Amino acid sequence: GAVVSQHPSRVICKSGTSVKIECRSLDFQATTMFWYRQFPKQSLMLMATSNEGSKATYEQGVEKDKFLINHASLTLSTLTVTSAHPEDSSFYICSAPTSGGDKDTQYFGPGTRLTVL
Amino acid sequence: GDSVTQMEGPVTLSEEAFLTINCTYTATGYPSLFWYVQYPGEGLQLLLKATKADDKGSNKGFEATYRKETTSFHLEKGSVQVSDSAVYFCALSVRGGNKLTFGTGTQLKVEL
């Protein structure tokens, strides 16, 4: 199956700093990628849709200036958490649908655990 | 709007027991239905899916049948193993779109 990677897998940062998380589709091209946030023992909350070559689409209640998304190429999307605070600590997961006929299926990255001190 | 409802967990079973995790959905149109599994500390993996009514998805001994009449997609396995311990998410996507709507997840613990 298709593979999606994320980097880093874990990051610890000080409050006020910015953190960049990368999401890569390793063996397929993805014009669209999705970013989710998962709180402990809860479901995934869709944050935004990353679109290659255009602006990201954010879900209601998600701050655009806080969570910057750049879809630099057909295989890379980045999420930057700007001026991170402890409440931003969470598990961030990206996903990408394949570009083939089976567009309903999405493949998820392994996630990035962000801890803001 | 679209929504997915899963049974609350955690579900604790003995090895070789029968597993059922209930999932019902509300959606406009004809959604595709999915079960994803998340092992501790990892991201989600697609377990199985069904794209139309009466389809049965199956993988690794797990099965789920798309029931349009009851708007359900219950996950079953005849004999669980300790290695099946994980969180299971039911999800849907509306045809033609890529966005997934997830249920809250059900934690499964399998004990010897």
PDB file of C-alpha atoms in Angstrom:
ATOM      1  CA  GLY A   1       0.000   0.000   0.000  1.00  0.00           C
ATOM      2  CA  ALA A   2       0.874   3.654  -0.197  1.00  0.00           C
ATOM      3  CA  VAL A   3       3.224   5.076   2.423  1.00  0.00           C
ATOM      4  CA  VAL A   4       3.048   8.423   4.155  1.00  0.00           C
ATOM      5  CA  SER A   5       5.829   9.545   6.448  1.00  0.00           C
ATOM      6  CA  GLN A   6       6.014  12.304   9.033  1.00  0.00           C
ATOM      7  CA  HIS A   7       8.995  14.042  10.549  1.00  0.00           C
ATOM      8  CA  PRO A   8       9.774  14.423  13.341  1.00  0.00           C
ATOM      9  CA  SER A   9       8.003  11.681  15.236  1.00  0.00           C
ATOM     10  CA  ARG A  10       8.416  13.544  18.508  1.00  0.00           C
ATOM     11  CA  VAL A  11       9.331  17.108  19.320  1.00  0.00           C
ATOM     12  CA  ILE A  12       9.644  18.998  22.559  1.00  0.00           C
ATOM     13  CA  CYS A  13       9.897  22.757  22.433  1.00  0.00           C
ATOM     14  CA  LYS A  14       9.733  25.776  24.665  1.00  0.00           C
ATOM     15  CA  SER A  15       6.688  27.981  24.800  1.00  0.00           C
ATOM     16  CA  GLY A  16       6.841  30.759  22.211  1.00  0.00           C
ATOM     17  CA  THR A  17       8.900  28.898  19.647  1.00  0.00           C
ATOM     18  CA  SER A  18       7.705  27.607  16.274  1.00  0.00           C
ATOM     19  CA  VAL A  19       7.725  23.985  15.215  1.00  0.00           C
ATOM     20  CA  LYS A  20       7.575  22.592  11.688  1.00  0.00           C
ATOM     21  CA  ILE A  21       6.150  19.146  10.956  1.00  0.00           C
ATOM     22  CA  GLU A  22       6.649  17.511   7.566  1.00  0.00           C
ATOM     23  CA  CYS A  23       4.334  15.089   5.840  1.00  0.00           C
ATOM     24  CA  ARG A  24       5.563  13.202   2.793  1.00  0.00           C
ATOM     25  CA  SER A  25       3.908  10.780   0.425  1.00  0.00           C
ATOM     26  CA  LEU A  26       6.738   8.374  -0.370  1.00  0.00           C
ATOM     27  CA  ASP A  27       5.497   6.404  -3.330  1.00  0.00           C
ATOM     28  CA  PHE A  28       2.675   8.447  -4.778  1.00  0.00           C
ATOM     29  CA  GLN A  29       1.791  12.037  -5.537  1.00  0.00           C
ATOM     30  CA  ALA A  30      -0.758  13.832  -3.430  1.00  0.00           C
ATOM     31  CA  THR A  31      -2.342  17.055  -4.605  1.00  0.00           C
ATOM     32  CA  THR A  32      -4.293  17.090  -1.375  1.00  0.00           C
ATOM     33  CA  MET A  33      -3.222  16.226   2.141  1.00  0.00           C
ATOM     34  CA  PHE A  34      -5.090  16.510   5.405  1.00  0.00           C
ATOM     35  CA  TRP A  35      -3.894  17.538   8.836  1.00  0.00           C
ATOM     36  CA  TYR A  36      -5.545  16.175  11.959  1.00  0.00           C
ATOM     37  CA  ARG A  37      -5.097  16.750  15.632  1.00  0.00           C
ATOM     38  CA  GLN A  38      -5.748  14.047  18.158  1.00  0.00           C
ATOM     39  CA  PHE A  39      -6.229  14.679  21.846  1.00  0.00           C
ATOM     40  CA  PRO A  40      -5.575  11.900  24.368  1.00  0.00           C
ATOM     41  CA  LYS A  41      -8.200   9.164  24.184  1.00  0.00           C
ATOM     42  CA  GLN A  42     -10.211  11.129  21.634  1.00  0.00           C
ATOM     43  CA  SER A  43     -10.931  10.977  17.967  1.00  0.00           C
ATOM     44  CA  LEU A  44      -9.181  12.835  15.201  1.00  0.00           C
ATOM     45  CA  MET A  45     -10.165  16.397  14.551  1.00  0.00           C
ATOM     46  CA  LEU A  46      -9.642  17.627  11.012  1.00  0.00           C
ATOM     47  CA  MET A  47      -7.705  20.882  11.127  1.00  0.00           C
ATOM     48  CA  ALA A  48      -7.179  21.740   7.489  1.00  0.00           C
ATOM     49  CA  THR A  49      -6.901  20.539   3.931  1.00  0.00           C
ATOM     50  CA  SER A  50      -3.561  21.202   2.294  1.00  0.00           C
ATOM     51  CA  ASN A  51      -3.726  21.882  -1.431  1.00  0.00           C
ATOM     52  CA  GLU A  52      -0.696  21.765  -3.705  1.00  0.00           C
ATOM     53  CA  GLY A  53      -0.254  25.078  -5.445  1.00  0.00           C
ATOM     54  CA  SER A  54      -2.947  26.927  -3.539  1.00  0.00           C
ATOM     55  CA  LYS A  55      -3.938  28.026  -0.078  1.00  0.00           C
ATOM     56  CA  ALA A  56      -4.947  25.562   2.563  1.00  0.00           C
ATOM     57  CA  THR A  57      -8.567  25.261   3.604  1.00  0.00           C
ATOM     58  CA  TYR A  58      -9.047  25.470   7.352  1.00  0.00           C
ATOM     59  CA  GLU A  59     -11.850  23.980   9.375  1.00  0.00           C
ATOM     60  CA  GLN A  60     -14.003  26.202  11.498  1.00  0.00           C
ATOM     61  CA  GLY A  61     -12.303  27.247  14.695  1.00  0.00           C
ATOM     62  CA  VAL A  62      -8.751  26.536  13.524  1.00  0.00           C
ATOM     63  CA  GLU A  63      -6.497  29.600  13.518  1.00  0.00           C
ATOM     64  CA  LYS A  64      -4.839  30.096  10.145  1.00  0.00           C
ATOM     65  CA  ASP A  65      -2.074  32.258  11.555  1.00  0.00           C
ATOM     66  CA  LYS A  66      -1.372  29.761  14.290  1.00  0.00           C
ATOM     67  CA  PHE A  67      -1.160  26.687  12.129  1.00  0.00           C
ATOM     68  CA  LEU A  68       0.602  27.551   8.890  1.00  0.00           C
ATOM     69  CA  ILE A  69       0.326  25.022   6.106  1.00  0.00           C
ATOM     70  CA  ASN A  70       2.448  24.914   2.983  1.00  0.00           C
ATOM     71  CA  HIS A  71       2.021  22.290   0.280  1.00  0.00           C
ATOM     72  CA  ALA A  72       5.377  22.769  -1.401  1.00  0.00           C
ATOM     73  CA  SER A  73       5.231  19.902  -3.866  1.00  0.00           C
ATOM     74  CA  LEU A  74       3.153  16.922  -4.876  1.00  0.00           C
ATOM     75  CA  THR A  75       4.822  14.851  -2.172  1.00  0.00           C
ATOM     76  CA  LEU A  76       5.330  17.298   0.698  1.00  0.00           C
ATOM     77  CA  SER A  77       3.099  19.286   3.006  1.00  0.00           C
ATOM     78  CA  THR A  78       4.318  21.095   6.104  1.00  0.00           C
ATOM     79  CA  LEU A  79       2.463  22.234   9.197  1.00  0.00           C
ATOM     80  CA  THR A  80       4.118  24.962  11.251  1.00  0.00           C
ATOM     81  CA  VAL A  81       2.819  25.598  14.727  1.00  0.00           C
ATOM     82  CA  THR A  82       3.760  29.211  15.365  1.00  0.00           C
ATOM     83  CA  SER A  83       4.441  30.627  18.812  1.00  0.00           C
ATOM     84  CA  ALA A  84       3.562  27.310  20.390  1.00  0.00           C
ATOM     85  CA  HIS A  85       1.992  27.164  23.832  1.00  0.00           C
ATOM     86  CA  PRO A  86       1.351  24.231  26.167  1.00  0.00           C
ATOM     87  CA  GLU A  87      -2.244  23.946  24.955  1.00  0.00           C
ATOM     88  CA  ASP A  88      -0.873  23.157  21.487  1.00  0.00           C
ATOM     89  CA  SER A  89       0.637  19.960  22.837  1.00  0.00           C
ATOM     90  CA  SER A  90      -1.012  17.136  20.948  1.00  0.00           C
ATOM     91  CA  PHE A  91      -0.592  14.335  18.447  1.00  0.00           C
ATOM     92  CA  TYR A  92      -0.632  15.683  14.888  1.00  0.00           C
ATOM     93  CA  ILE A  93      -1.386  13.320  12.045  1.00  0.00           C
ATOM     94  CA  CYS A  94      -1.419  13.866   8.304  1.00  0.00           C
ATOM     95  CA  SER A  95      -3.088  11.828   5.626  1.00  0.00           C
ATOM     96  CA  ALA A  96      -3.198  11.719   1.865  1.00  0.00           C
ATOM     97  CA  PRO A  97      -5.585  10.109  -0.581  1.00  0.00           C
ATOM     98  CA  THR A  98      -4.049   8.194  -3.429  1.00  0.00           C
ATOM     99  CA  SER A  99      -4.288   9.735  -6.855  1.00  0.00           C
ATOM    100  CA  GLY A 100      -5.455   6.581  -8.513  1.00  0.00           C
ATOM    101  CA  GLY A 101      -8.961   5.283  -8.966  1.00  0.00           C
ATOM    102  CA  ASP A 102      -9.371   4.421  -5.309  1.00  0.00           C
ATOM    103  CA  LYS A 103      -9.601   8.021  -4.141  1.00  0.00           C
ATOM    104  CA  ASP A 104     -11.776   7.103  -1.205  1.00  0.00           C
ATOM    105  CA  THR A 105      -8.857   5.525   0.602  1.00  0.00           C
ATOM    106  CA  GLN A 106      -6.523   7.692   2.597  1.00  0.00           C
ATOM    107  CA  TYR A 107      -3.174   6.746   4.000  1.00  0.00           C
ATOM    108  CA  PHE A 108      -2.034   8.159   7.278  1.00  0.00           C
ATOM    109  CA  GLY A 109       1.348   9.173   8.538  1.00  0.00           C
ATOM    110  CA  PRO A 110       2.589   7.752  11.846  1.00  0.00           C
ATOM    111  CA  GLY A 111       1.942  11.011  13.636  1.00  0.00           C
ATOM    112  CA  THR A 112       4.040  13.615  15.426  1.00  0.00           C
ATOM    113  CA  ARG A 113       3.868  14.014  19.192  1.00  0.00           C
ATOM    114  CA  LEU A 114       4.328  17.696  20.063  1.00  0.00           C
ATOM    115  CA  THR A 115       5.041  18.673  23.646  1.00  0.00           C
ATOM    116  CA  VAL A 116       5.285  22.361  24.472  1.00  0.00           C
ATOM    117  CA  LEU A 117       6.889  23.162  27.798  1.00  0.00           C
TER     118      LEU A 117
ATOM    119  CA  GLY B   1     -24.221  16.930   8.812  1.00  0.00           C
ATOM    120  CA  ASP B   2     -22.342  13.675   8.485  1.00  0.00           C
ATOM    121  CA  SER B   3     -21.580  11.790  11.668  1.00  0.00           C
ATOM    122  CA  VAL B   4     -20.343   8.450  12.947  1.00  0.00           C
ATOM    123  CA  THR B   5     -21.315   6.890  16.254  1.00  0.00           C
ATOM    124  CA  GLN B   6     -19.291   4.128  17.833  1.00  0.00           C
ATOM    125  CA  MET B   7     -19.825   2.113  20.952  1.00  0.00           C
ATOM    126  CA  GLU B   8     -17.902   3.427  23.904  1.00  0.00           C
ATOM    127  CA  GLY B   9     -14.970   1.523  25.217  1.00  0.00           C
ATOM    128  CA  PRO B  10     -12.814   0.211  26.497  1.00  0.00           C
ATOM    129  CA  VAL B  11     -13.773  -3.270  25.441  1.00  0.00           C
ATOM    130  CA  THR B  12     -11.874  -5.963  27.296  1.00  0.00           C
ATOM    131  CA  LEU B  13     -11.891  -9.520  25.970  1.00  0.00           C
ATOM    132  CA  SER B  14     -10.078 -12.736  26.588  1.00  0.00           C
ATOM    133  CA  GLU B  15      -7.965 -14.150  23.795  1.00  0.00           C
ATOM    134  CA  GLU B  16      -9.997 -16.158  21.253  1.00  0.00           C
ATOM    135  CA  ALA B  17     -13.229 -14.390  22.203  1.00  0.00           C
ATOM    136  CA  PHE B  18     -15.631 -13.028  19.596  1.00  0.00           C
ATOM    137  CA  LEU B  19     -15.461  -9.313  18.922  1.00  0.00           C
ATOM    138  CA  THR B  20     -18.150  -6.899  17.823  1.00  0.00           C
ATOM    139  CA  ILE B  21     -17.664  -3.139  17.756  1.00  0.00           C
ATOM    140  CA  ASN B  22     -20.811  -1.312  16.728  1.00  0.00           C
ATOM    141  CA  CYS B  23     -20.762   1.601  14.316  1.00  0.00           C
ATOM    142  CA  THR B  24     -23.676   3.556  12.876  1.00  0.00           C
ATOM    143  CA  TYR B  25     -23.590   6.550  10.615  1.00  0.00           C
ATOM    144  CA  THR B  26     -25.571   9.489   9.321  1.00  0.00           C
ATOM    145  CA  ALA B  27     -24.695  10.876   5.927  1.00  0.00           C
ATOM    146  CA  THR B  28     -26.126  12.529   2.878  1.00  0.00           C
ATOM    147  CA  GLY B  29     -25.809  10.486  -0.251  1.00  0.00           C
ATOM    148  CA  TYR B  30     -23.981   7.194  -0.314  1.00  0.00           C
ATOM    149  CA  PRO B  31     -20.806   7.273   1.751  1.00  0.00           C
ATOM    150  CA  SER B  32     -17.849   4.949   1.711  1.00  0.00           C
ATOM    151  CA  LEU B  33     -17.247   3.338   5.085  1.00  0.00           C
ATOM    152  CA  PHE B  34     -13.968   2.496   6.745  1.00  0.00           C
ATOM    153  CA  TRP B  35     -12.438   0.924   9.802  1.00  0.00           C
ATOM    154  CA  TYR B  36      -9.049   2.222  10.841  1.00  0.00           C
ATOM    155  CA  VAL B  37      -6.861   0.786  13.604  1.00  0.00           C
ATOM    156  CA  GLN B  38      -4.384   2.692  15.730  1.00  0.00           C
ATOM    157  CA  TYR B  39      -1.793   0.743  17.677  1.00  0.00           C
ATOM    158  CA  PRO B  40      -0.226   2.406  20.730  1.00  0.00           C
ATOM    159  CA  GLY B  41       1.998   5.323  19.767  1.00  0.00           C
ATOM    160  CA  GLU B  42       1.343   4.942  16.060  1.00  0.00           C
ATOM    161  CA  GLY B  43      -0.748   6.580  13.356  1.00  0.00           C
ATOM    162  CA  LEU B  44      -3.863   5.125  11.801  1.00  0.00           C
ATOM    163  CA  GLN B  45      -3.832   2.166   9.470  1.00  0.00           C
ATOM    164  CA  LEU B  46      -6.648   1.257   7.143  1.00  0.00           C
ATOM    165  CA  LEU B  47      -8.120  -2.039   8.303  1.00  0.00           C
ATOM    166  CA  LEU B  48     -10.945  -2.504   5.841  1.00  0.00           C
ATOM    167  CA  LYS B  49     -13.493  -0.615   3.820  1.00  0.00           C
ATOM    168  CA  ALA B  50     -16.735  -0.927   1.871  1.00  0.00           C
ATOM    169  CA  THR B  51     -17.944   1.439  -0.794  1.00  0.00           C
ATOM    170  CA  LYS B  52     -21.540   0.409  -1.414  1.00  0.00           C
ATOM    171  CA  ALA B  53     -24.491  -1.251   0.268  1.00  0.00           C
ATOM    172  CA  ASP B  54     -24.098  -4.961   1.108  1.00  0.00           C
ATOM    173  CA  ASP B  55     -20.365  -4.866   0.434  1.00  0.00           C
ATOM    174  CA  LYS B  56     -18.295  -6.747   2.982  1.00  0.00           C
ATOM    175  CA  GLY B  57     -14.837  -5.491   3.821  1.00  0.00           C
ATOM    176  CA  SER B  58     -12.416  -7.961   5.341  1.00  0.00           C
ATOM    177  CA  ASN B  59      -8.794  -8.058   6.434  1.00  0.00           C
ATOM    178  CA  LYS B  60      -6.728  -9.951   9.013  1.00  0.00           C
ATOM    179  CA  GLY B  61      -9.781 -11.881  10.172  1.00  0.00           C
ATOM    180  CA  PHE B  62     -11.848  -8.733  10.703  1.00  0.00           C
ATOM    181  CA  GLU B  63     -15.060  -8.196   8.769  1.00  0.00           C
ATOM    182  CA  ALA B  64     -17.666  -5.475   8.411  1.00  0.00           C
ATOM    183  CA  THR B  65     -20.730  -5.330   6.176  1.00  0.00           C
ATOM    184  CA  TYR B  66     -22.189  -2.098   4.800  1.00  0.00           C
ATOM    185  CA  ARG B  67     -25.843  -2.167   5.890  1.00  0.00           C
ATOM    186  CA  LYS B  68     -27.756   0.642   4.278  1.00  0.00           C
ATOM    187  CA  GLU B  69     -31.085  -0.303   5.854  1.00  0.00           C
ATOM    188  CA  THR B  70     -29.691   0.025   9.367  1.00  0.00           C
ATOM    189  CA  THR B  71     -26.983   2.598   8.468  1.00  0.00           C
ATOM    190  CA  SER B  72     -24.428   0.396  10.200  1.00  0.00           C
ATOM    191  CA  PHE B  73     -20.936  -0.955   9.634  1.00  0.00           C
ATOM    192  CA  HIS B  74     -20.216  -3.139  12.644  1.00  0.00           C
ATOM    193  CA  LEU B  75     -16.739  -4.614  13.003  1.00  0.00           C
ATOM    194  CA  GLU B  76     -16.441  -8.304  13.865  1.00  0.00           C
ATOM    195  CA  LYS B  77     -13.732 -10.862  14.439  1.00  0.00           C
ATOM    196  CA  GLY B  78     -14.307 -14.452  15.375  1.00  0.00           C
ATOM    197  CA  SER B  79     -11.250 -14.956  17.566  1.00  0.00           C
ATOM    198  CA  VAL B  80      -9.235 -12.032  18.849  1.00  0.00           C
ATOM    199  CA  GLN B  81      -5.569 -12.122  19.783  1.00  0.00           C
ATOM    200  CA  VAL B  82      -3.551 -10.069  22.232  1.00  0.00           C
ATOM    201  CA  SER B  83      -1.934  -8.380  19.245  1.00  0.00           C
ATOM    202  CA  ASP B  84      -5.339  -6.969  18.247  1.00  0.00           C
ATOM    203  CA  SER B  85      -5.259  -4.637  21.237  1.00  0.00           C
ATOM    204  CA  ALA B  86      -5.574  -1.169  19.762  1.00  0.00           C
ATOM    205  CA  VAL B  87      -8.032   1.656  19.177  1.00  0.00           C
ATOM    206  CA  TYR B  88     -10.472   1.101  16.345  1.00  0.00           C
ATOM    207  CA  PHE B  89     -12.044   4.012  14.456  1.00  0.00           C
ATOM    208  CA  CYS B  90     -15.068   3.843  12.222  1.00  0.00           C
ATOM    209  CA  ALA B  91     -15.156   6.525   9.545  1.00  0.00           C
ATOM    210  CA  LEU B  92     -16.993   7.638   6.450  1.00  0.00           C
ATOM    211  CA  SER B  93     -16.331   9.758   3.430  1.00  0.00           C
ATOM    212  CA  VAL B  94     -18.935  11.124   1.112  1.00  0.00           C
ATOM    213  CA  ARG B  95     -18.615  10.018  -2.474  1.00  0.00           C
ATOM    214  CA  GLY B  96     -16.549  12.368  -4.555  1.00  0.00           C
ATOM    215  CA  GLY B  97     -14.893  13.897  -1.535  1.00  0.00           C
ATOM    216  CA  ASN B  98     -11.818  13.044   0.454  1.00  0.00           C
ATOM    217  CA  LYS B  99     -12.700  14.282   3.902  1.00  0.00           C
ATOM    218  CA  LEU B 100     -13.088  11.616   6.514  1.00  0.00           C
ATOM    219  CA  THR B 101     -15.537  11.876   9.390  1.00  0.00           C
ATOM    220  CA  PHE B 102     -14.436   9.746  12.327  1.00  0.00           C
ATOM    221  CA  GLY B 103     -16.198   8.156  15.223  1.00  0.00           C
ATOM    222  CA  THR B 104     -14.736   8.667  18.666  1.00  0.00           C
ATOM    223  CA  GLY B 105     -12.809   5.405  18.589  1.00  0.00           C
ATOM    224  CA  THR B 106     -13.171   2.231  20.638  1.00  0.00           C
ATOM    225  CA  GLN B 107     -10.274   0.897  22.634  1.00  0.00           C
ATOM    226  CA  LEU B 108      -9.924  -2.868  22.576  1.00  0.00           C
ATOM    227  CA  LYS B 109      -7.892  -4.718  25.175  1.00  0.00           C
ATOM    228  CA  VAL B 110      -7.307  -8.425  24.703  1.00  0.00           C
ATOM    229  CA  GLU B 111      -5.978 -10.380  27.656  1.00  0.00           C
ATOM    230  CA  LEU B 112      -4.521 -13.854  27.926  1.00  0.00           C
TER     231      LEU B 112
END
